[in-house]
Short mmCIF file of C-alpha atoms and ligand atoms in Angstrom, two decimals:
data_model
loop_
_atom_site.label_atom_id
_atom_site.label_comp_id
_atom_site.label_asym_id
_atom_site.label_seq_id
_atom_site.Cartn_x
_atom_site.Cartn_y
_atom_site.Cartn_z
CA UNK A 157 52.59 -29.63 22.79
CA UNK A 158 56.26 -30.29 22.60
CA UNK A 159 58.87 -27.45 23.07
CA UNK A 160 57.13 -25.61 25.93
CA UNK A 161 58.15 -22.30 26.91
CA UNK A 162 56.99 -22.49 30.47
CA UNK A 163 57.86 -25.20 33.01
CA UNK A 164 55.30 -27.79 33.21
CA UNK A 165 56.19 -28.65 36.93
CA UNK A 166 52.56 -27.88 37.97
CA UNK A 167 53.87 -25.51 40.41
CA UNK A 168 50.97 -23.22 40.00
CA UNK A 169 50.64 -19.99 38.09
CA UNK A 170 51.88 -17.50 40.69
CA UNK A 171 53.49 -14.88 38.64
CA UNK A 172 56.83 -14.65 40.52
CA UNK A 173 59.03 -13.02 38.00
CA UNK A 174 61.85 -15.11 39.36
CA UNK A 175 60.29 -18.43 38.20
CA UNK A 176 59.41 -16.94 34.62
CA UNK A 177 61.41 -18.55 31.79
CA UNK A 178 63.44 -16.74 29.60
CA UNK A 179 62.49 -15.78 26.07
CA UNK A 180 64.11 -17.74 23.52
CA UNK A 181 65.26 -16.16 20.50
CA UNK A 182 64.52 -18.43 17.41
CA UNK A 183 61.06 -19.12 18.22
CA UNK A 184 57.72 -17.28 18.34
CA UNK A 185 55.80 -17.22 21.45
CA UNK A 186 52.14 -15.74 21.59
CA UNK A 187 51.73 -12.76 23.72
CA UNK A 188 49.66 -13.37 26.84
CA UNK A 189 46.29 -11.80 26.89
CA UNK A 190 47.02 -9.66 29.96
CA UNK A 191 50.13 -9.08 32.32
CA UNK A 192 48.28 -11.17 34.64
CA UNK A 193 48.87 -14.00 32.34
CA UNK A 194 52.45 -13.42 31.54
CA UNK A 195 54.63 -16.58 31.76
CA UNK A 196 57.76 -15.23 29.91
CA UNK A 197 59.93 -12.70 31.61
CA UNK A 198 59.56 -9.16 30.29
CA UNK A 199 56.93 -10.07 27.30
CA UNK A 200 54.52 -7.52 26.54
CA UNK A 201 50.74 -8.45 26.78
CA UNK A 202 48.42 -8.31 23.98
CA UNK A 203 46.54 -5.80 26.02
CA UNK A 204 49.29 -3.50 26.34
CA UNK A 205 50.34 -3.61 22.57
CA UNK A 206 46.70 -2.74 21.64
CA UNK A 207 46.48 -0.08 24.16
CA UNK A 208 49.92 1.41 22.91
CA UNK A 209 48.55 1.88 19.41
CA UNK A 210 45.30 3.29 20.99
CA UNK A 211 46.86 5.73 23.32
CA UNK A 212 49.79 6.95 21.12
CA UNK A 213 48.05 7.05 17.63
CA UNK A 214 44.37 6.67 18.43
CA UNK A 215 44.14 3.49 16.43
CA UNK A 216 40.88 1.62 17.86
CA UNK A 217 41.52 -1.66 19.53
CA UNK A 218 39.03 -3.15 17.26
CA UNK A 219 41.35 -2.90 14.30
CA UNK A 220 43.56 -5.61 15.77
CA UNK A 221 40.58 -7.80 17.01
CA UNK A 222 41.12 -10.52 14.48
CA UNK A 223 44.85 -10.71 14.82
CA UNK A 224 47.31 -12.57 17.01
CA UNK A 225 50.64 -11.07 18.62
CA UNK A 226 53.79 -12.77 18.91
CA UNK A 227 57.28 -12.25 20.15
CA UNK A 228 60.54 -13.54 18.57
CA UNK A 229 63.56 -12.39 20.30
CA UNK A 230 63.54 -10.01 23.02
CA UNK A 231 60.96 -7.29 22.23
CA UNK A 232 60.25 -8.07 18.46
CA UNK A 233 56.61 -8.25 18.18
CA UNK A 234 54.72 -9.68 15.37
CA UNK A 235 51.38 -9.57 14.16
CA UNK A 236 49.65 -12.47 12.51
CA UNK A 237 46.22 -12.75 10.84
CA UNK A 238 45.24 -16.11 12.03
CA UNK A 239 46.45 -18.16 15.24
CA UNK A 240 48.71 -21.05 15.58
CA UNK A 241 49.88 -23.27 18.46
CA UNK A 242 52.63 -21.48 20.80
CA UNK A 243 55.68 -21.45 20.72
CA UNK A 244 56.68 -22.43 17.35
CA UNK A 245 59.93 -22.66 15.52
CA UNK A 246 59.67 -20.95 12.05
CA UNK A 247 61.22 -18.31 9.97
CA UNK A 248 58.34 -15.91 10.02
CA UNK A 249 54.77 -15.47 11.43
CA UNK A 250 52.78 -12.59 9.79
CA UNK A 251 54.62 -9.23 10.01
CA UNK A 252 56.81 -7.22 12.40
CA UNK A 253 54.75 -4.55 14.15
CA UNK A 254 56.41 -3.12 17.15
CA UNK A 255 59.77 -3.01 19.32
CA UNK A 256 59.27 -3.33 23.19
CA UNK A 257 61.83 -3.70 25.74
CA UNK A 258 63.02 -0.47 25.40
CA UNK A 259 62.16 2.77 27.18
CA UNK A 260 59.90 4.13 24.21
CA UNK A 261 58.08 1.54 22.35
CA UNK A 262 58.62 1.83 18.60
CA UNK A 263 56.15 0.73 15.81
CA UNK A 264 57.78 -0.54 12.78
CA UNK A 265 57.83 1.01 9.26
CA UNK A 266 55.78 -1.84 7.86
CA UNK A 267 53.11 -1.49 10.72
CA UNK A 268 52.75 2.17 10.31
CA UNK A 269 52.42 1.70 6.41
CA UNK A 270 49.73 -0.93 6.83
CA UNK A 271 47.82 0.31 9.97
CA UNK A 272 48.84 3.95 10.18
CA UNK A 273 45.88 5.26 7.98
CA UNK A 274 43.60 4.35 11.27
CA UNK A 275 45.59 6.79 13.22
CA UNK A 276 43.93 9.85 14.68
CA UNK A 277 46.77 11.58 16.62
CA UNK A 278 50.43 11.92 16.74
CA UNK A 279 50.27 12.03 12.63
CA UNK A 280 52.35 14.90 11.22
CA UNK A 281 51.32 15.87 7.69
CA UNK A 282 54.37 16.36 5.60
CA UNK A 283 54.63 18.86 2.64
CA UNK A 284 55.80 17.31 -0.75
CA UNK A 285 59.26 18.29 -0.07
CA UNK A 286 59.30 17.19 3.47
CA UNK A 287 57.86 13.77 2.45
CA UNK A 288 60.46 13.44 -0.27
CA UNK A 289 63.43 14.20 2.25
CA UNK A 290 61.77 11.94 4.77
CA UNK A 291 61.67 9.01 2.17
CA UNK A 292 65.29 9.40 1.52
CA UNK A 293 65.92 8.66 5.20
CA UNK A 294 67.15 12.24 5.98
CA UNK A 295 66.56 14.25 9.03
CA UNK A 296 64.88 17.71 8.90
CA UNK A 297 64.53 20.66 11.09
CA UNK A 298 60.78 21.16 11.63
CA UNK A 299 60.39 23.72 14.46
CA UNK A 300 56.67 24.42 13.53
CA UNK A 301 55.34 21.05 14.87
CA UNK A 302 53.95 21.84 18.41
CA UNK A 303 52.74 18.43 19.34
CA UNK A 304 54.20 15.55 21.27
CA UNK A 305 57.83 14.52 21.11
CA UNK A 306 58.74 10.97 20.37
CA UNK A 307 57.58 8.52 17.85
CA UNK A 308 55.05 9.91 15.34
CA UNK A 309 53.48 8.69 12.12
CA UNK A 310 54.74 10.91 9.22
CA UNK A 311 52.11 11.22 6.37
CA UNK A 312 51.56 12.83 3.06
CA UNK A 313 48.95 13.14 0.48
CA UNK A 314 48.84 10.77 -2.36
CA UNK A 315 46.10 10.27 -5.01
CA UNK A 316 43.87 12.52 -2.89
CA UNK A 317 44.21 10.95 0.32
CA UNK A 318 46.34 10.93 3.41
CA UNK A 319 48.84 8.15 3.33
CA UNK A 320 51.58 7.21 6.07
CA UNK A 321 54.95 7.48 5.04
CA UNK A 322 56.80 6.01 7.92
CA UNK A 323 57.80 6.44 11.47
CA UNK A 324 59.37 9.67 12.53
CA UNK A 325 61.32 10.43 15.81
CA UNK A 326 60.70 14.09 16.82
CA UNK A 327 63.20 15.55 19.28
CA UNK A 328 64.45 19.12 19.66
CA UNK A 329 62.79 20.80 16.65
CA UNK A 330 64.05 17.92 14.47
CA UNK A 331 62.18 15.38 12.49
CA UNK A 332 64.38 12.25 12.29
CA UNK A 333 63.25 9.69 9.46
CA UNK A 334 63.63 5.95 10.61
CA UNK A 335 62.71 4.62 7.28
CA UNK A 336 64.95 1.26 7.05
CA UNK A 337 67.90 1.56 4.76
CA UNK A 338 66.36 -1.10 2.40
CA UNK A 339 63.05 0.81 1.94
CA UNK A 340 64.84 4.38 1.44
CA UNK A 341 64.25 5.82 -2.00
CA UNK A 342 64.83 9.01 -3.82
CA UNK A 343 61.19 9.89 -4.90
CA UNK A 344 59.86 12.90 -6.92
CA UNK A 345 58.34 16.08 -5.10
CA UNK A 346 54.68 15.73 -6.03
CA UNK B 84 73.07 -25.47 -30.43
CA UNK B 85 70.61 -23.30 -28.75
CA UNK B 86 68.65 -25.69 -26.41
CA UNK B 87 65.36 -24.05 -27.48
CA UNK B 88 65.73 -25.56 -30.86
CA UNK B 89 64.41 -28.74 -29.34
CA UNK B 90 61.07 -27.16 -28.80
CA UNK B 91 60.70 -25.64 -32.32
CA UNK B 92 58.68 -28.79 -33.32
CA UNK B 93 56.02 -27.86 -30.60
CA UNK B 94 55.45 -24.32 -31.64
CA UNK B 95 53.25 -23.20 -34.60
CA UNK B 96 55.32 -20.22 -35.63
CA UNK B 97 58.96 -21.04 -35.25
CA UNK B 98 60.19 -17.55 -36.37
CA UNK B 99 57.79 -15.63 -34.06
CA UNK B 100 58.84 -17.92 -31.10
CA UNK B 101 62.60 -17.17 -31.58
CA UNK B 102 62.19 -13.44 -32.11
CA UNK B 103 60.09 -13.14 -28.97
CA UNK B 104 62.71 -14.86 -27.11
CA UNK B 105 65.20 -12.26 -27.97
CA UNK B 106 63.25 -9.32 -27.20
CA UNK B 107 63.50 -7.85 -23.65
CA UNK B 108 60.44 -8.41 -21.43
CA UNK B 109 57.91 -5.53 -20.82
CA UNK B 110 58.12 -4.17 -17.23
CA UNK B 111 54.83 -5.20 -15.40
CA UNK B 112 53.66 -4.25 -11.87
CA UNK B 113 50.82 -5.92 -9.82
CA UNK B 114 48.57 -3.70 -7.69
CA UNK B 115 49.00 -4.92 -4.16
CA UNK B 116 45.27 -4.87 -3.16
CA UNK B 117 46.03 -5.39 0.54
CA UNK B 118 47.40 -1.82 0.50
CA UNK B 119 45.48 -0.06 -2.36
CA UNK B 120 43.22 -0.31 -5.40
CA UNK B 121 43.64 -0.33 -9.15
CA UNK B 122 42.08 3.11 -9.32
CA UNK B 123 44.08 4.70 -6.67
CA UNK B 124 47.61 3.12 -7.83
CA UNK B 125 46.70 4.42 -11.18
CA UNK B 126 46.05 7.79 -10.02
CA UNK B 127 49.22 7.85 -8.05
CA UNK B 128 51.19 6.97 -10.92
CA UNK B 129 49.45 9.56 -12.99
CA UNK B 130 50.20 12.20 -10.43
CA UNK B 131 53.95 11.18 -10.83
CA UNK B 132 53.85 11.29 -14.62
CA UNK B 133 54.80 7.34 -14.96
CA UNK B 134 53.33 5.97 -18.13
CA UNK B 135 51.52 2.77 -18.08
CA UNK B 136 49.01 0.64 -19.94
CA UNK B 137 46.52 -1.59 -18.35
CA UNK B 138 46.79 -5.39 -19.12
CA UNK B 139 43.55 -6.03 -20.84
CA UNK B 140 42.78 -9.23 -19.01
CA UNK B 141 43.42 -8.09 -15.48
CA UNK B 142 43.02 -4.45 -14.03
CA UNK B 143 45.56 -5.33 -11.30
CA UNK B 144 48.37 -5.71 -13.92
CA UNK B 145 49.85 -2.53 -15.55
CA UNK B 146 52.57 -2.38 -18.12
CA UNK B 147 54.92 0.43 -17.41
CA UNK B 148 56.42 2.58 -20.25
CA UNK B 149 59.82 2.64 -19.05
CA UNK B 150 61.75 2.35 -15.87
CA UNK B 151 61.43 -0.39 -13.18
CA UNK B 152 58.72 0.05 -10.34
CA UNK B 153 61.36 0.61 -7.69
CA UNK B 154 61.31 4.40 -7.57
CA UNK B 155 57.78 5.78 -7.33
CA UNK B 156 55.72 6.84 -4.66
CA UNK B 157 53.12 4.04 -4.97
CA UNK B 158 55.84 1.42 -4.95
CA UNK B 159 57.50 3.05 -1.87
CA UNK B 160 53.94 2.65 -0.14
CA UNK B 161 53.77 -1.13 -1.16
CA UNK B 162 50.89 -0.67 -3.64
CA UNK B 163 52.84 -2.07 -6.15
CA UNK B 164 54.91 -5.26 -6.87
CA UNK B 165 57.18 -6.03 -9.87
CA UNK B 166 55.82 -9.32 -11.42
CA UNK B 167 55.82 -10.60 -14.70
CA UNK B 168 52.41 -10.82 -16.33
CA UNK B 169 52.49 -14.55 -16.99
CA UNK B 170 53.47 -15.03 -13.37
CA UNK B 171 50.11 -14.01 -12.16
CA UNK B 172 48.62 -17.00 -13.71
CA UNK B 173 49.09 -19.66 -11.13
CA UNK B 174 47.35 -17.93 -8.25
CA UNK B 175 44.43 -17.10 -10.47
CA UNK B 176 44.17 -20.75 -11.37
CA UNK B 177 44.36 -21.68 -7.77
CA UNK B 178 41.66 -19.16 -6.75
CA UNK B 179 42.36 -18.96 -3.02
CA UNK B 180 39.47 -17.95 -0.76
CA UNK B 181 39.73 -15.68 2.39
CA UNK B 182 40.00 -17.80 5.34
CA UNK B 183 41.56 -20.77 3.91
CA UNK B 184 44.89 -22.62 4.44
CA UNK B 185 47.05 -22.49 1.52
CA UNK B 186 50.58 -23.96 0.98
CA UNK B 187 53.13 -22.43 -1.41
CA UNK B 188 55.76 -24.85 -1.43
CA UNK B 189 58.43 -23.06 -3.33
CA UNK B 190 57.71 -19.48 -2.38
CA UNK B 191 60.80 -17.28 -2.57
CA UNK B 192 60.93 -14.37 -3.43
CA UNK B 193 57.13 -14.22 -2.92
CA UNK B 194 55.58 -12.75 -5.99
CA UNK B 195 52.81 -15.34 -6.03
CA UNK B 196 52.83 -15.88 -2.20
CA UNK B 197 52.01 -12.14 -1.71
CA UNK B 198 49.43 -12.39 -4.59
CA UNK B 199 47.76 -15.23 -2.94
CA UNK B 200 47.45 -13.17 0.39
CA UNK B 201 45.89 -10.35 -1.49
CA UNK B 202 43.51 -12.57 -3.11
CA UNK B 203 42.47 -13.79 0.27
CA UNK B 204 42.12 -10.32 1.52
CA UNK B 205 45.09 -11.21 3.91
CA UNK B 206 42.76 -13.66 5.94
CA UNK B 207 43.22 -17.26 6.68
CA UNK B 208 46.87 -18.55 6.43
CA UNK B 209 49.49 -18.82 3.49
CA UNK B 210 52.36 -20.96 4.15
CA UNK B 211 55.15 -19.72 2.23
CA UNK B 212 58.15 -22.38 2.15
CA UNK B 213 61.45 -22.52 0.47
CA UNK B 214 64.68 -24.44 1.13
CA UNK B 215 66.92 -21.32 0.41
CA UNK B 216 67.56 -19.06 3.32
CA UNK B 217 69.02 -16.27 1.26
CA UNK B 218 65.77 -16.30 -0.97
CA UNK B 219 63.64 -16.62 2.08
CA UNK B 220 64.94 -13.40 3.39
CA UNK B 221 63.87 -11.80 0.09
CA UNK B 222 60.43 -13.19 0.73
CA UNK B 223 60.20 -11.76 4.14
CA UNK B 224 61.29 -8.43 2.91
CA UNK B 225 58.71 -8.47 0.10
CA UNK B 226 55.84 -9.58 2.48
CA UNK B 227 56.81 -6.79 4.91
CA UNK B 228 56.87 -4.28 2.23
CA UNK B 229 53.40 -5.29 0.93
CA UNK B 230 51.91 -5.36 4.37
CA UNK B 231 51.17 -8.92 4.51
CA UNK B 232 49.99 -10.55 7.79
CA UNK B 233 48.56 -13.79 6.97
CA UNK B 234 51.84 -15.46 5.78
CA UNK B 235 53.76 -18.18 7.66
CA UNK B 236 57.42 -18.69 6.52
CA UNK B 237 59.07 -21.90 6.75
CA UNK B 238 62.51 -23.44 5.41
CA UNK B 239 61.76 -27.04 4.73
CA UNK B 240 62.53 -29.50 1.83
CA UNK B 241 59.22 -29.40 -0.08
CA UNK B 242 59.53 -33.04 -0.73
CA UNK B 243 58.95 -34.08 2.92
CA UNK B 244 57.21 -30.88 4.18
CA UNK B 245 55.87 -31.41 7.73
CA UNK B 246 52.76 -29.59 9.05
CA UNK B 247 53.65 -30.23 12.56
CA UNK B 248 54.50 -26.37 13.48
CA UNK B 249 50.75 -25.79 12.76
CA UNK B 250 47.43 -26.35 14.32
CA UNK B 251 46.16 -28.07 11.39
CA UNK B 252 47.05 -31.24 9.21
CA UNK B 253 45.89 -30.43 5.87
CA UNK B 254 45.67 -27.56 3.26
CA UNK B 255 42.70 -26.28 1.30
CA UNK B 256 44.87 -25.50 -1.70
CA UNK B 257 48.50 -25.68 -2.49
CA UNK B 258 50.72 -24.19 -5.22
CA UNK B 259 54.09 -25.64 -6.45
CA UNK B 260 55.94 -23.03 -8.61
CA UNK B 261 58.63 -25.40 -9.03
CA UNK B 262 62.51 -24.90 -9.42
CA UNK B 263 63.20 -25.36 -13.02
CA UNK B 264 65.60 -25.02 -15.88
CA UNK B 265 64.01 -21.51 -16.48
CA UNK B 266 64.19 -21.65 -20.21
CA UNK B 267 61.04 -19.38 -20.52
CA UNK B 268 62.92 -16.52 -18.53
CA UNK B 269 65.32 -16.08 -21.42
CA UNK B 270 63.84 -12.65 -22.20
CA UNK B 271 64.66 -11.34 -18.60
CA UNK B 272 68.06 -13.35 -18.30
CA UNK B 273 69.62 -13.77 -21.67
CA UNK B 274 72.31 -15.92 -20.18
CA UNK B 275 69.81 -18.40 -18.75
CA UNK B 276 70.70 -21.09 -21.34
CA UNK B 277 74.45 -20.85 -20.93
CA UNK B 278 74.21 -23.36 -18.22
CA UNK B 279 71.57 -25.65 -19.78
CA UNK B 280 72.19 -29.45 -19.75
CA UNK B 281 69.89 -32.23 -20.22
CA UNK B 282 71.21 -33.78 -16.98
CA UNK B 283 69.92 -30.79 -15.26
CA UNK B 284 66.61 -30.97 -16.84
CA UNK B 285 66.41 -34.71 -15.63
CA UNK B 286 67.59 -34.14 -11.97
CA UNK B 287 65.27 -31.06 -11.57
CA UNK B 288 62.42 -33.03 -12.83
CA UNK B 289 62.83 -35.63 -10.17
CA UNK B 290 62.72 -32.92 -7.57
CA UNK B 291 59.67 -31.48 -9.21
CA UNK B 292 58.07 -34.77 -8.98
CA UNK B 293 58.73 -35.07 -5.22
CA UNK B 294 57.58 -31.68 -4.27
CA UNK B 295 54.24 -31.88 -6.38
CA UNK B 296 53.57 -35.44 -4.74
CA UNK B 297 54.09 -33.98 -1.34
CA UNK B 298 51.58 -31.11 -2.22
CA UNK B 299 48.83 -33.51 -3.44
CA UNK B 300 49.33 -35.52 -0.07
CA UNK B 301 49.19 -32.29 2.03
CA UNK B 302 45.99 -31.11 0.43
CA UNK B 303 42.44 -32.27 1.58
CA UNK B 304 40.35 -34.33 -0.63
CA UNK B 305 38.43 -32.07 -3.00
CA UNK B 306 41.16 -29.37 -2.76
CA UNK B 307 43.11 -27.96 -5.53
CA UNK B 308 46.95 -28.10 -6.33
CA UNK B 309 48.32 -25.77 -9.09
CA UNK B 310 51.72 -26.82 -10.78
CA UNK B 311 53.80 -24.31 -12.69
CA UNK B 312 57.19 -23.78 -14.22
CA UNK B 313 58.92 -21.17 -16.33
CA UNK B 314 60.35 -23.74 -18.82
CA UNK B 315 59.29 -25.53 -22.07
CA UNK B 316 60.59 -28.86 -21.09
CA UNK B 317 57.91 -31.56 -21.17
CA UNK B 318 60.35 -33.43 -18.73
CA UNK B 319 59.54 -30.75 -16.39
CA UNK B 320 55.83 -30.05 -17.23
CA UNK B 321 53.76 -32.84 -18.69
CA UNK B 322 55.97 -35.66 -17.52
CA UNK B 323 55.69 -34.38 -13.91
CA UNK B 324 51.86 -34.30 -14.14
CA UNK B 325 51.76 -37.61 -15.58
CA UNK B 326 53.89 -39.03 -12.71
CA UNK B 327 51.54 -37.68 -10.02
CA UNK B 328 48.54 -38.87 -11.95
CA UNK B 329 49.98 -42.36 -11.42
CA UNK B 330 51.28 -42.27 -8.04
CA UNK B 331 48.90 -39.94 -6.09
CA UNK B 332 45.21 -39.54 -5.73
CA UNK B 333 44.34 -36.66 -7.98
CA UNK B 334 43.10 -35.81 -11.44
CA UNK B 335 43.72 -32.78 -13.92
CA UNK B 336 40.86 -30.34 -14.11
CA UNK B 337 40.37 -27.73 -16.81
CA UNK B 338 40.77 -23.97 -16.06
CA UNK B 339 40.09 -20.87 -18.17
CA UNK B 340 43.44 -19.38 -19.08
CA UNK B 341 43.11 -15.65 -19.58
CA UNK B 342 46.10 -15.55 -21.77
CA UNK B 343 46.61 -17.36 -25.22
CA UNK B 344 47.95 -20.71 -24.57
CA UNK B 345 48.40 -24.21 -26.26
CA UNK B 346 47.44 -27.38 -24.76
CA UNK B 347 49.87 -29.69 -22.89
CA UNK B 348 51.61 -32.19 -25.22
CA UNK B 349 50.82 -35.96 -24.76
CA UNK B 350 53.90 -37.20 -26.67
CA UNK B 351 57.53 -36.15 -26.45
CA UNK B 352 60.62 -37.96 -27.72
CA UNK B 353 60.06 -41.59 -26.67
CA UNK B 354 57.60 -40.85 -23.94
CA UNK B 355 53.73 -40.62 -23.91
CA UNK B 356 51.47 -38.78 -21.11
CA UNK B 357 48.18 -39.08 -19.88
CA UNK B 358 45.79 -37.58 -22.38
CA UNK B 359 44.41 -35.32 -19.51
CA UNK B 360 47.51 -33.29 -19.88
CA UNK B 361 45.94 -31.73 -22.75
CA UNK B 362 43.96 -29.60 -20.33
CA UNK B 363 47.08 -27.94 -18.92
CA UNK B 364 48.41 -24.88 -20.39
CA UNK B 365 51.81 -24.03 -22.39
CA UNK B 366 52.38 -20.30 -22.86
CA UNK B 367 55.01 -19.51 -25.40
CA UNK B 368 56.66 -15.89 -25.32
CA UNK B 369 55.35 -14.96 -28.76
CA UNK B 370 51.62 -15.65 -27.90
CA UNK B 371 51.07 -12.90 -25.56
CA UNK B 372 54.41 -10.94 -25.53
CA UNK B 373 55.47 -12.57 -22.26
CA UNK B 374 57.86 -15.08 -20.67
CA UNK B 375 57.41 -18.61 -21.33
CA UNK B 376 55.29 -20.63 -18.75
CA UNK B 377 53.57 -23.88 -17.93
CA UNK B 378 50.43 -24.18 -15.65
CA UNK B 379 48.36 -27.22 -14.58
CA UNK B 380 45.51 -27.41 -12.27
CA UNK B 381 44.96 -30.60 -10.21
CA UNK B 382 41.98 -31.75 -8.00
CA UNK B 383 42.78 -33.92 -4.98
CA UNK B 384 40.41 -36.95 -5.10
CA UNK B 385 41.21 -38.79 -1.94
C1 SAM C 663 60.65 -20.76 -9.47
S1 SAM C 663 61.05 -20.17 -8.01
C2 SAM C 663 59.78 -19.69 -7.00
C3 SAM C 663 59.45 -18.44 -7.36
C4 SAM C 663 58.29 -17.89 -6.39
N1 SAM C 663 57.13 -18.66 -6.41
C5 SAM C 663 57.64 -16.48 -6.76
O1 SAM C 663 56.80 -16.35 -7.54
O2 SAM C 663 58.17 -15.39 -6.34
C6 SAM C 663 61.56 -21.82 -7.30
C7 SAM C 663 61.99 -22.02 -5.79
O3 SAM C 663 62.04 -23.26 -5.38
C8 SAM C 663 62.88 -23.31 -4.39
N2 SAM C 663 63.34 -24.69 -4.13
C9 SAM C 663 64.31 -25.48 -4.77
N3 SAM C 663 64.28 -26.84 -4.36
C10 SAM C 663 63.36 -26.85 -3.45
C11 SAM C 663 62.76 -27.92 -2.42
N4 SAM C 663 63.45 -29.14 -2.46
N5 SAM C 663 61.99 -27.56 -1.60
C12 SAM C 663 61.50 -26.33 -1.45
N6 SAM C 663 61.70 -25.30 -2.29
C13 SAM C 663 62.72 -25.52 -3.02
C14 SAM C 663 64.15 -22.41 -4.89
O4 SAM C 663 64.93 -21.89 -3.69
C15 SAM C 663 63.34 -21.36 -5.60
O5 SAM C 663 63.21 -20.29 -4.67
#
């Protein structure tokens, strides 16, 4: 294919980080299956992404079996329902799912809304008042949580079932809402 | 003069037509089945005390009593998407199946695109294309909000769309929800007609012919192409279909229209169109209390 992301010099597949090509901003590159297959510097592998969701939230790897994972720009990971030749220059490929290349990987709001119901841990169940505060994008004191710090899935009950609201950041007895500005909403206390 | 006067000879009940055009449009939402079910969405609206009425021909469409859908929990969760009732029609006519490859040539802001994804259980590929960057960002935002993962977004001119970025070279189905003079959206945007000129109708008709031709070419033999507009102008509807019948390998096929409609017209001013355009559908605002619409279904023959 044209527009390769890796050098086609045939100099072998030794994974010397120095020889890896830089990630290029405006195109999507498929994540390598494992870190041993890595050809783009700093790019997460599919295995690491699936493992992240499993370890942090207990989401079974089987949930992601039929999807492919892509990086566009440094550390912006997208999830796509099918596959496509890589790399590819287009405007969008599936949905954003994760930010890597920072100390703590952060799932996106849309990823948590779409896949969060498969989570079995690090889910914090909010009361109706807390959920409304969270959806407005506001931080709140929540000293009673005695689970992990870091990124959590905030959930509430709607129409008789648990439904993820968004990504929370829990630090120092405080629950911070990371609901993106464009999605924040003043909603009723159910 | 009101440009809509042009179409008075085409409608059976002139007064009802003009009256309907002056009334505001009901606020309708589509349940996003990627994220929820009609049952759960209705239960959530009930919990929140939001009044609605089911649209009788489609359980996924709900007519809200008052406010827009933007401020309710089910909307926040991506269970609902604001979409006019009549705008749900082209995707239903296209009938995409899970796993197929579908091209939406004029996709932004994505009401029909995301409906196609939902009908395909978010499997296979929907290529959502538009040539307007600002509108594409609205498409991306809507797709994210609704949790769509099978959408590829491209920015190309639909008239010479290239499949080079993909690992396939033809689509199973395509939908052309064309740019148009938007006369049928008068109930939503009362000043739509202020800019109306016959020159614009003719120039947009040329673009429509170009995009629809490309859609037929890019679709496999035996595949389906649906063409729709929100205008009454035959220049932008039957004339466009008539053009591709002559220049491309395709034919008009009949489909059951769940809304009350009138057959496409075979004569307009000095022009005559292929008789098969009678199997296409014109929807006037007074027929079902919706916006105005036109929808045609084609089968690719070679
Ligand atoms: C009727 S709107 C589409 C609405 C959309 N299908 C929906 O349901 O939300 C028509 C779109 O065609 C786009 N458009 C106009 N000329 C185009 C061209 N030559 N190629 C591709 N898209 C074009 C416009 O930017 C506009 O977004």
